[in-house]
Short mmCIF file of C-alpha atoms and ligand atoms in Angstrom, two decimals:
data_model
loop_
_atom_site.label_atom_id
_atom_site.label_comp_id
_atom_site.label_asym_id
_atom_site.label_seq_id
_atom_site.Cartn_x
_atom_site.Cartn_y
_atom_site.Cartn_z
CA MET A 1 13.13 14.82 -11.27
CA LYS A 2 9.55 13.97 -10.32
CA ILE A 3 8.11 10.52 -9.73
CA LEU A 4 4.56 9.90 -10.98
CA LYS A 5 2.95 6.62 -9.97
CA PHE A 6 -0.31 5.51 -11.54
CA GLY A 7 -2.34 2.70 -9.95
CA GLY A 8 -4.17 -0.18 -11.60
CA THR A 9 -7.49 1.60 -12.13
CA SER A 10 -5.71 4.67 -13.52
CA VAL A 11 -4.37 2.50 -16.33
CA GLY A 12 -7.34 0.10 -16.20
CA THR A 13 -8.86 0.84 -19.63
CA PRO A 14 -7.50 2.23 -22.90
CA GLU A 15 -9.39 5.43 -22.20
CA ARG A 16 -7.85 5.80 -18.75
CA MET A 17 -4.39 5.09 -20.12
CA ARG A 18 -4.89 7.90 -22.62
CA GLY A 19 -5.88 10.12 -19.72
CA VAL A 20 -2.62 9.26 -17.96
CA ALA A 21 -0.66 10.22 -21.07
CA GLN A 22 -2.33 13.62 -21.01
CA LEU A 23 -1.20 14.19 -17.43
CA ILE A 24 2.44 13.75 -18.36
CA ARG A 25 4.11 17.01 -19.24
CA LYS A 26 6.62 16.88 -22.06
CA ASP A 27 9.00 19.39 -20.49
CA GLU A 28 9.30 17.67 -17.09
CA ASN A 29 12.08 15.37 -15.89
CA GLN A 30 10.12 12.41 -14.67
CA ILE A 31 9.93 8.71 -13.93
CA ILE A 32 6.50 7.19 -14.51
CA VAL A 33 5.85 4.14 -12.31
CA LEU A 34 2.93 1.94 -13.31
CA SER A 35 0.93 -0.79 -11.62
CA ALA A 36 -0.53 -3.66 -13.59
CA VAL A 37 -3.85 -2.97 -15.34
CA SER A 38 -6.52 -3.45 -12.65
CA GLY A 39 -7.62 -7.06 -12.25
CA THR A 40 -4.47 -8.48 -13.86
CA THR A 41 -2.52 -9.24 -10.69
CA ASN A 42 -5.62 -10.97 -9.33
CA SER A 43 -5.81 -13.09 -12.50
CA LEU A 44 -2.12 -13.95 -12.15
CA VAL A 45 -2.75 -14.98 -8.54
CA GLU A 46 -5.62 -17.19 -9.81
CA ILE A 47 -3.26 -18.82 -12.28
CA CYS A 48 -0.79 -19.57 -9.49
CA THR A 49 -3.52 -20.95 -7.24
CA ALA A 50 -4.74 -23.22 -10.04
CA LEU A 51 -1.19 -24.45 -10.66
CA GLN A 52 -0.68 -25.15 -6.97
CA LYS A 53 -3.73 -27.40 -7.21
CA LYS A 54 -2.20 -28.92 -10.35
CA ASP A 55 -5.19 -27.65 -12.33
CA GLN A 56 -3.32 -26.72 -15.47
CA GLU A 57 -6.47 -26.50 -17.52
CA GLU A 58 -7.91 -23.79 -15.29
CA ALA A 59 -4.59 -21.92 -15.37
CA ILE A 60 -4.49 -21.94 -19.18
CA LYS A 61 -8.11 -20.79 -19.25
CA VAL A 62 -7.23 -17.70 -17.22
CA VAL A 63 -4.22 -16.98 -19.48
CA GLN A 64 -6.52 -17.17 -22.50
CA GLN A 65 -8.90 -14.69 -20.89
CA LEU A 66 -5.94 -12.33 -20.41
CA GLU A 67 -4.91 -12.81 -24.04
CA LYS A 68 -8.36 -11.77 -25.19
CA LYS A 69 -8.54 -8.85 -22.81
CA TYR A 70 -5.17 -7.45 -23.87
CA ASP A 71 -5.73 -8.00 -27.57
CA LYS A 72 -8.79 -5.77 -27.30
CA PHE A 73 -7.02 -3.32 -24.98
CA VAL A 74 -4.06 -2.78 -27.30
CA LYS A 75 -6.19 -2.51 -30.44
CA GLU A 76 -8.42 0.08 -28.81
CA LEU A 77 -5.51 2.07 -27.44
CA ILE A 78 -2.96 2.16 -30.22
CA ASP A 79 -3.65 2.93 -33.89
CA THR A 80 -2.74 0.22 -36.38
CA GLY A 81 0.89 0.29 -37.40
CA ASN A 82 4.30 -0.51 -35.99
CA HIS A 83 3.58 0.46 -32.40
CA GLN A 84 0.40 -1.60 -32.24
CA ASP A 85 2.25 -4.57 -33.75
CA GLU A 86 5.04 -4.24 -31.25
CA ALA A 87 2.66 -3.98 -28.31
CA LEU A 88 0.70 -7.03 -29.45
CA GLU A 89 3.86 -9.03 -30.00
CA MET A 90 5.23 -8.11 -26.63
CA VAL A 91 2.01 -8.89 -24.72
CA GLY A 92 1.88 -12.18 -26.62
CA ALA A 93 5.43 -12.98 -25.56
CA TYR A 94 4.80 -12.23 -21.87
CA LEU A 95 1.62 -14.31 -21.83
CA ASN A 96 3.32 -17.15 -23.71
CA GLY A 97 5.87 -16.99 -20.94
CA VAL A 98 3.11 -17.49 -18.39
CA LYS A 99 1.80 -20.44 -20.40
CA SER A 100 5.15 -22.16 -20.46
CA TYR A 101 5.57 -21.54 -16.73
CA ALA A 102 2.20 -23.24 -16.38
CA LYS A 103 3.76 -26.40 -17.79
CA ARG A 104 6.56 -26.42 -15.27
CA GLU A 105 6.55 -27.62 -11.71
CA MET A 106 5.13 -24.98 -9.42
CA THR A 107 7.79 -23.37 -7.24
CA LEU A 108 8.10 -20.06 -5.44
CA PHE A 109 10.29 -18.87 -8.31
CA VAL A 110 7.63 -19.75 -10.90
CA GLU A 111 4.95 -18.05 -8.83
CA ARG A 112 6.88 -14.80 -8.51
CA SER A 113 7.78 -14.80 -12.17
CA ILE A 114 4.12 -15.17 -13.10
CA LEU A 115 3.10 -12.37 -10.73
CA ALA A 116 5.67 -10.05 -12.32
CA GLN A 117 4.08 -10.14 -15.77
CA GLY A 118 1.27 -7.67 -14.99
CA GLU A 119 3.56 -4.67 -14.56
CA LEU A 120 5.80 -5.75 -17.45
CA ILE A 121 2.75 -5.78 -19.70
CA SER A 122 1.21 -2.48 -18.56
CA THR A 123 4.48 -0.54 -18.87
CA ASN A 124 5.27 -1.92 -22.30
CA ILE A 125 1.81 -1.14 -23.63
CA PHE A 126 2.10 2.38 -22.26
CA LEU A 127 5.55 2.79 -23.80
CA GLN A 128 4.25 1.84 -27.22
CA TYR A 129 1.23 4.11 -26.81
CA LEU A 130 3.39 7.12 -25.97
CA LYS A 131 5.62 6.34 -28.93
CA SER A 132 2.57 6.08 -31.18
CA ILE A 133 1.61 9.64 -30.26
CA GLY A 134 5.08 10.94 -31.03
CA GLN A 135 6.74 10.91 -27.63
CA LYS A 136 10.09 9.34 -26.94
CA PRO A 137 10.16 7.94 -23.42
CA VAL A 138 12.73 5.41 -22.22
CA MET A 139 11.85 2.13 -20.53
CA LEU A 140 13.83 1.30 -17.40
CA SER A 141 13.37 -2.26 -16.22
CA ALA A 142 12.73 -2.30 -12.47
CA LEU A 143 14.49 -5.68 -12.49
CA ASP A 144 17.74 -3.81 -13.23
CA PHE A 145 17.69 -1.68 -10.09
CA MET A 146 14.90 -2.60 -7.66
CA ARG A 147 16.18 -5.14 -5.19
CA THR A 148 15.58 -6.53 -1.70
CA THR A 149 18.11 -7.76 0.85
CA ASP A 150 18.30 -11.26 2.32
CA LYS A 151 15.92 -10.00 5.01
CA GLY A 152 13.36 -9.05 2.38
CA GLU A 153 13.84 -5.31 2.96
CA PRO A 154 14.54 -2.93 0.07
CA ASP A 155 18.27 -2.64 -0.54
CA GLN A 156 18.30 1.15 -0.71
CA ARG A 157 21.98 1.51 -1.50
CA PHE A 158 21.80 -0.95 -4.37
CA ILE A 159 18.66 0.73 -5.70
CA ALA A 160 20.23 4.20 -5.59
CA GLU A 161 23.47 3.09 -7.26
CA ASN A 162 21.85 1.09 -10.01
CA LEU A 163 18.99 3.45 -10.77
CA THR A 164 21.47 6.32 -11.04
CA PHE A 165 23.57 4.17 -13.38
CA GLU A 166 20.57 3.28 -15.56
CA LEU A 167 19.54 6.94 -15.79
CA SER A 168 23.09 8.01 -16.63
CA LYS A 169 22.83 6.07 -19.89
CA TYR A 170 20.29 8.60 -21.20
CA PRO A 171 21.60 12.10 -20.44
CA ASN A 172 19.37 13.69 -23.07
CA LYS A 173 16.12 12.05 -22.09
CA ASN A 174 13.60 13.37 -19.62
CA THR A 175 10.77 10.83 -19.44
CA PHE A 176 11.27 7.32 -18.12
CA ILE A 177 8.77 4.52 -17.54
CA THR A 178 9.25 1.70 -15.08
CA GLN A 179 7.34 -1.03 -13.26
CA GLY A 180 6.02 -0.75 -9.74
CA TYR A 181 5.81 -3.79 -7.46
CA ILE A 182 8.43 -6.00 -9.10
CA CYS A 183 12.02 -6.39 -8.00
CA ARG A 184 14.80 -8.91 -7.59
CA ASN A 185 15.68 -10.50 -4.27
CA ALA A 186 19.13 -10.89 -2.74
CA PHE A 187 19.76 -13.96 -4.96
CA GLY A 188 18.91 -12.00 -8.09
CA GLU A 189 15.65 -13.88 -8.61
CA ILE A 190 12.46 -12.13 -9.69
CA ASP A 191 10.41 -11.14 -6.67
CA ASN A 192 7.92 -8.47 -5.63
CA LEU A 193 7.23 -5.92 -2.91
CA LYS A 194 3.93 -7.62 -1.92
CA ARG A 195 0.42 -6.73 -3.04
CA GLY A 196 -0.20 -3.03 -3.46
CA GLY A 197 3.58 -2.52 -3.52
CA SER A 198 3.72 -0.10 -6.45
CA ASP A 199 3.38 2.87 -4.10
CA TYR A 200 6.35 1.51 -2.21
CA SER A 201 8.31 1.28 -5.48
CA ALA A 202 7.52 4.92 -6.24
CA SER A 203 8.67 6.04 -2.82
CA LEU A 204 11.87 3.97 -3.01
CA ILE A 205 12.64 5.34 -6.47
CA GLY A 206 12.02 8.90 -5.28
CA SER A 207 14.27 8.41 -2.31
CA ALA A 208 16.98 6.73 -4.40
CA ILE A 209 17.44 9.73 -6.67
CA ASN A 210 16.40 12.40 -4.20
CA ALA A 211 13.44 13.40 -6.34
CA GLN A 212 11.74 16.75 -6.05
CA GLU A 213 8.38 15.13 -5.38
CA ILE A 214 6.49 11.85 -5.56
CA GLN A 215 2.99 11.89 -7.00
CA ILE A 216 0.69 8.95 -6.32
CA TRP A 217 -2.22 9.04 -8.77
CA THR A 218 -5.32 7.01 -7.92
CA ASP A 219 -9.03 7.40 -8.49
CA ILE A 220 -9.95 9.38 -5.38
CA ASP A 221 -9.03 12.95 -4.60
CA GLY A 222 -6.59 12.25 -1.79
CA MET A 223 -7.07 10.93 1.71
CA HIS A 224 -10.40 11.82 3.23
CA ASN A 225 -11.14 12.85 6.78
CA ASN A 226 -13.51 9.92 7.26
CA ASP A 227 -14.69 6.76 5.51
CA PRO A 228 -16.96 7.78 2.60
CA ARG A 229 -18.53 4.31 2.59
CA VAL A 230 -19.83 4.84 6.11
CA VAL A 231 -20.56 8.55 6.53
CA ASP A 232 -22.34 10.88 4.12
CA LYS A 233 -20.06 13.88 4.09
CA THR A 234 -16.31 13.59 3.93
CA GLU A 235 -13.63 16.01 2.79
CA PRO A 236 -10.20 15.47 1.29
CA ILE A 237 -7.40 16.43 3.69
CA LYS A 238 -5.16 19.04 2.09
CA HIS A 239 -2.03 18.67 4.19
CA LEU A 240 -0.71 15.90 6.37
CA SER A 241 2.64 15.46 8.04
CA PHE A 242 4.49 12.20 7.36
CA LYS A 243 3.66 11.06 10.88
CA GLU A 244 -0.04 11.63 10.44
CA ALA A 245 -0.01 9.90 7.07
CA ALA A 246 1.82 6.91 8.55
CA GLU A 247 -0.82 6.56 11.28
CA LEU A 248 -3.59 6.72 8.67
CA ALA A 249 -2.00 4.44 6.10
CA TYR A 250 -2.19 1.53 8.53
CA PHE A 251 -5.90 2.05 8.95
CA GLY A 252 -8.05 1.05 6.00
CA ALA A 253 -6.93 4.25 4.18
CA LYS A 254 -6.26 1.90 1.24
CA ILE A 255 -5.14 4.79 -0.89
CA LEU A 256 -1.53 4.43 0.20
CA HIS A 257 0.54 1.33 0.94
CA PRO A 258 1.57 1.59 4.64
CA ALA A 259 5.30 1.03 4.08
CA SER A 260 5.46 3.56 1.28
CA ILE A 261 5.65 6.61 3.52
CA ARG A 262 9.00 5.71 5.08
CA PRO A 263 11.50 6.13 2.23
CA ALA A 264 9.93 9.46 1.25
CA GLU A 265 9.93 10.62 4.85
CA GLU A 266 13.57 9.60 5.36
CA SER A 267 14.59 11.67 2.36
CA SER A 268 12.09 14.49 3.09
CA ILE A 269 10.43 14.20 -0.30
CA PRO A 270 6.87 15.50 -0.48
CA VAL A 271 4.27 12.91 -1.48
CA TRP A 272 1.28 14.19 -3.36
CA LEU A 273 -1.87 12.06 -3.63
CA LYS A 274 -3.80 13.04 -6.76
CA ASN A 275 -6.90 11.92 -8.62
CA THR A 276 -6.61 10.94 -12.29
CA MET A 277 -10.35 11.52 -12.74
CA LYS A 278 -10.11 15.06 -11.33
CA PRO A 279 -6.54 16.21 -11.88
CA GLU A 280 -7.47 19.81 -11.11
CA SER A 281 -8.45 19.07 -7.51
CA TYR A 282 -5.75 19.64 -4.93
CA GLY A 283 -5.56 16.13 -3.45
CA THR A 284 -3.48 15.50 -0.34
CA LEU A 285 0.05 16.74 0.13
CA ILE A 286 2.10 14.82 2.66
CA HIS A 287 5.22 16.60 3.81
CA GLY A 288 7.21 17.72 6.80
CA ASP A 289 7.36 16.71 10.46
CA LYS A 290 4.54 18.88 11.59
CA SER A 291 1.35 20.16 10.13
CA ASP A 292 -1.34 22.48 11.43
CA ALA A 293 -2.42 21.60 14.97
CA GLY A 294 -5.76 19.87 15.34
CA PHE A 295 -7.81 17.01 13.96
CA LYS A 296 -7.18 15.68 10.46
CA ALA A 297 -9.03 12.40 10.06
CA VAL A 298 -10.68 9.43 11.63
CA ALA A 299 -10.18 5.92 10.33
CA ALA A 300 -11.35 2.50 11.39
CA LYS A 301 -9.93 -0.98 11.22
CA ASP A 302 -12.25 -3.96 11.54
CA GLY A 303 -11.54 -7.57 12.29
CA ILE A 304 -9.67 -6.81 15.49
CA THR A 305 -9.44 -9.23 18.42
CA ALA A 306 -8.81 -7.98 21.95
CA ILE A 307 -7.02 -10.17 24.47
CA LYS A 308 -7.17 -9.30 28.14
CA ILE A 309 -4.41 -10.84 30.23
CA ARG A 310 -4.94 -10.58 33.96
CA SER A 311 -2.57 -11.79 36.62
CA GLY A 312 -1.96 -11.13 40.31
CA ARG A 313 1.71 -11.55 39.44
CA MET A 314 1.67 -8.36 37.47
CA LEU A 315 1.23 -6.25 40.60
CA MET A 316 4.45 -4.33 41.32
CA ALA A 317 6.37 -6.83 39.26
CA TYR A 318 8.82 -6.30 36.48
CA GLY A 319 9.30 -8.63 33.57
CA PHE A 320 5.62 -9.49 33.29
CA LEU A 321 5.07 -7.53 30.11
CA ARG A 322 8.20 -9.03 28.61
CA SER A 323 6.88 -12.54 29.14
CA VAL A 324 3.55 -11.54 27.58
CA PHE A 325 5.22 -9.98 24.55
CA GLU A 326 7.51 -12.97 24.11
CA VAL A 327 4.50 -15.19 23.56
CA PHE A 328 3.33 -12.95 20.71
CA GLU A 329 6.84 -12.82 19.32
CA ARG A 330 7.13 -16.61 19.29
CA TYR A 331 3.93 -16.78 17.27
CA LYS A 332 5.07 -13.93 14.96
CA THR A 333 1.89 -12.02 15.74
CA PRO A 334 2.09 -8.22 15.76
CA ILE A 335 0.29 -6.33 18.52
CA ASP A 336 -1.50 -3.12 17.53
CA MET A 337 -2.97 -1.46 20.59
CA ILE A 338 -1.97 -1.90 24.24
CA THR A 339 -3.55 -0.64 27.43
CA THR A 340 -2.53 -1.54 30.95
CA SER A 341 -3.87 -1.39 34.47
CA GLU A 342 -2.00 -2.49 37.61
CA VAL A 343 -3.16 -6.08 37.33
CA ALA A 344 -4.09 -6.56 33.71
CA VAL A 345 -3.02 -5.71 30.22
CA SER A 346 -5.17 -5.71 27.11
CA VAL A 347 -3.71 -5.97 23.64
CA THR A 348 -5.24 -6.17 20.19
CA VAL A 349 -4.21 -8.22 17.18
CA ASP A 350 -5.60 -8.44 13.69
CA ASP A 351 -3.87 -11.67 12.74
CA THR A 352 -5.61 -14.47 14.64
CA SER A 353 -4.05 -17.41 12.81
CA ASN A 354 -2.12 -18.40 15.97
CA LEU A 355 -4.64 -17.23 18.53
CA GLU A 356 -5.24 -20.64 20.04
CA GLY A 357 -1.56 -21.27 20.74
CA ILE A 358 -1.08 -17.76 22.12
CA VAL A 359 -4.02 -18.08 24.51
CA GLN A 360 -2.90 -21.52 25.69
CA GLU A 361 0.56 -20.21 26.56
CA LEU A 362 -0.74 -17.08 28.27
CA GLU A 363 -3.17 -19.16 30.34
CA GLN A 364 -0.22 -20.83 32.02
CA TYR A 365 0.27 -17.76 34.17
CA ALA A 366 -2.74 -15.48 33.68
CA THR A 367 -6.48 -15.39 33.18
CA VAL A 368 -7.19 -14.67 29.55
CA GLU A 369 -10.31 -13.24 27.95
CA VAL A 370 -10.76 -12.91 24.20
CA ASP A 371 -13.18 -10.49 22.50
CA LYS A 372 -13.63 -10.92 18.77
CA ASP A 373 -15.34 -8.62 16.23
CA GLN A 374 -13.80 -5.44 17.54
CA THR A 375 -12.93 -2.28 15.63
CA ILE A 376 -10.15 0.20 16.28
CA ILE A 377 -11.26 3.77 15.71
CA CYS A 378 -8.29 6.02 15.32
CA VAL A 379 -8.43 9.80 15.38
CA VAL A 380 -5.39 11.34 13.71
CA GLY A 381 -4.09 14.86 13.88
CA ASP A 382 -1.41 17.00 15.40
CA PHE A 383 -2.28 17.08 19.08
CA ILE A 384 0.47 19.40 20.14
CA GLU A 385 2.25 19.02 23.44
CA ASN A 386 0.39 20.84 26.20
CA GLY A 387 -2.55 21.23 23.81
CA LYS A 388 -5.90 21.03 25.55
CA GLY A 389 -9.30 19.64 24.78
CA TYR A 390 -8.43 17.10 22.07
CA ALA A 391 -9.35 14.04 24.11
CA SER A 392 -12.47 15.65 25.51
CA THR A 393 -13.70 16.52 22.01
CA VAL A 394 -13.22 12.89 20.94
CA PHE A 395 -14.89 11.40 23.99
CA ASN A 396 -17.74 13.87 23.95
CA ALA A 397 -18.47 12.86 20.40
CA LEU A 398 -18.36 9.21 21.43
CA LYS A 399 -20.45 9.61 24.58
CA ASN A 400 -23.09 7.12 23.42
CA ILE A 401 -20.65 4.42 22.32
CA PRO A 402 -19.41 1.70 24.72
CA ILE A 403 -15.61 1.82 24.69
CA ARG A 404 -13.49 -1.26 25.33
CA MET A 405 -9.98 0.26 25.23
CA ILE A 406 -8.44 3.76 25.01
CA SER A 407 -4.96 4.60 23.78
CA HIS A 408 -3.41 8.06 23.63
CA GLY A 409 0.09 9.33 24.16
CA GLY A 410 1.95 6.76 22.06
CA SER A 411 2.46 9.68 19.71
CA HIS A 412 1.14 13.22 19.40
CA ASN A 413 -0.73 12.12 16.35
CA ASN A 414 -3.16 9.48 17.45
CA ILE A 415 -6.05 8.92 19.85
CA SER A 416 -7.40 5.39 19.42
CA VAL A 417 -10.32 3.56 20.94
CA LEU A 418 -11.47 -0.01 20.61
CA ILE A 419 -15.18 -0.63 20.25
CA SER A 420 -17.45 -3.47 19.18
CA SER A 421 -17.66 -3.58 15.37
CA SER A 422 -21.45 -3.32 15.63
CA ALA A 423 -21.00 0.26 16.91
CA LYS A 424 -18.53 1.35 14.22
CA LYS A 425 -20.97 3.07 11.90
CA GLN A 426 -22.45 5.12 14.73
CA ALA A 427 -18.99 5.99 16.07
CA LEU A 428 -17.73 7.26 12.71
CA GLN A 429 -20.88 9.31 12.20
CA ASP A 430 -20.73 10.75 15.71
CA LEU A 431 -17.06 11.68 15.25
CA ASN A 432 -17.83 13.31 11.92
CA LYS A 433 -20.30 15.58 13.67
CA GLY A 434 -18.49 16.06 16.96
CA VAL A 435 -14.98 16.52 15.61
CA PHE A 436 -15.39 17.91 12.10
CA ASN A 437 -18.85 19.51 12.29
CA LEU A 438 -19.82 17.64 9.12
N1 LIG B 1 -0.16 -4.94 -9.21
C1 LIG B 1 0.14 -5.14 -7.82
C2 LIG B 1 -1.12 -5.45 -7.06
O1 LIG B 1 -2.21 -5.45 -7.62
C3 LIG B 1 0.88 -4.00 -7.22
C4 LIG B 1 0.13 -2.67 -7.17
O2 LIG B 1 -0.81 -2.47 -7.92
O3 LIG B 1 0.51 -1.83 -6.36
O4 LIG B 1 -1.05 -5.71 -5.89
MG1 MG B 2 -2.65 0.49 -5.01
#
């Protein structure tokens, strides 16, 4: 069985949805996982925001815009007849559902139910389209098998058992469609895997049934070695190990949801990133523990704040770092990068919502300096043990850039530096030349 996940832009117009249908082979055993049509989840979020402000009129206005959009979408996609009628009726029903939610008191339950409609709509339209062109796929509702635990983590045992059960009902079928993103929580209520979570769904589904491979189809030809918005020449990376992909997914490499690597990695299922606009191009294949030695990509993450914590008490002492980390833990603020000297430690965070409280507590026993507008530049690759020259290549390339922090050795796969965001463009261009000769 293969898992094929198509993102919002891949199903974003009737034409694109037709393109997706052409990519599905009739003789393959497969589960097709779809996101909502691009823009829809954002509209559903708008509806929820309006309802939180008790602006029912605005909420209804957005629902009406969706009604119009989908009426046109379905009529353009599916020829007149039974399948078009069914698609229109079903979209109507889901959007009527949103409207009646809009009349109820806004609760977390209502919000999550509204957010779930995007994927329910896209999968049902696609189902009817495939039927209208003579195919006979089966719809599996993600709400029947996708589930999180009381800690909000995917309940992998439940998912495996129930997905296997759902599939067992159709021994003679080979093509299944299901929703990304949506799930039920431990109480059985409708919930979701957070924004961008459809990739995560695909990976969880793949892992649950030990799929042969997971394909993530988007509108770029895989992960690139650098940020195409910042540097002129970038290249898709052909092969990445799971570890390298995990390092990159955290950094702006928006193409893959960061959590989505883990289930596939745990079950050793290759993940293939492919481009719906250029299906013939290779894309990026993520597999295995190791890949070829050497540099694979650089990525940057903006909006980083560095905090330097300096204290005489740190000298030769133990327990100092624990007390520092406890402050961050109390404020539920993840730390990204860490560097230490004998008397000071610098850390970076990207969530500054509790910065003031954190700094106040740290100041009780240390001098604290905060630098905002920083960027982490991360160079990813397989820097094999006892390998030589990797760091010098990176720092040579960056010789004209002031560096605030350096981190290497946390894994074999990452050399990171922190720089002022104003130097980011130059740094990425210099690395493109110095590391990749591009
Ligand atoms: N539709 C959801 C979102 O826009 C999930 C996804 O597309 O992955 O965040
Ligand atoms: Mg996505």
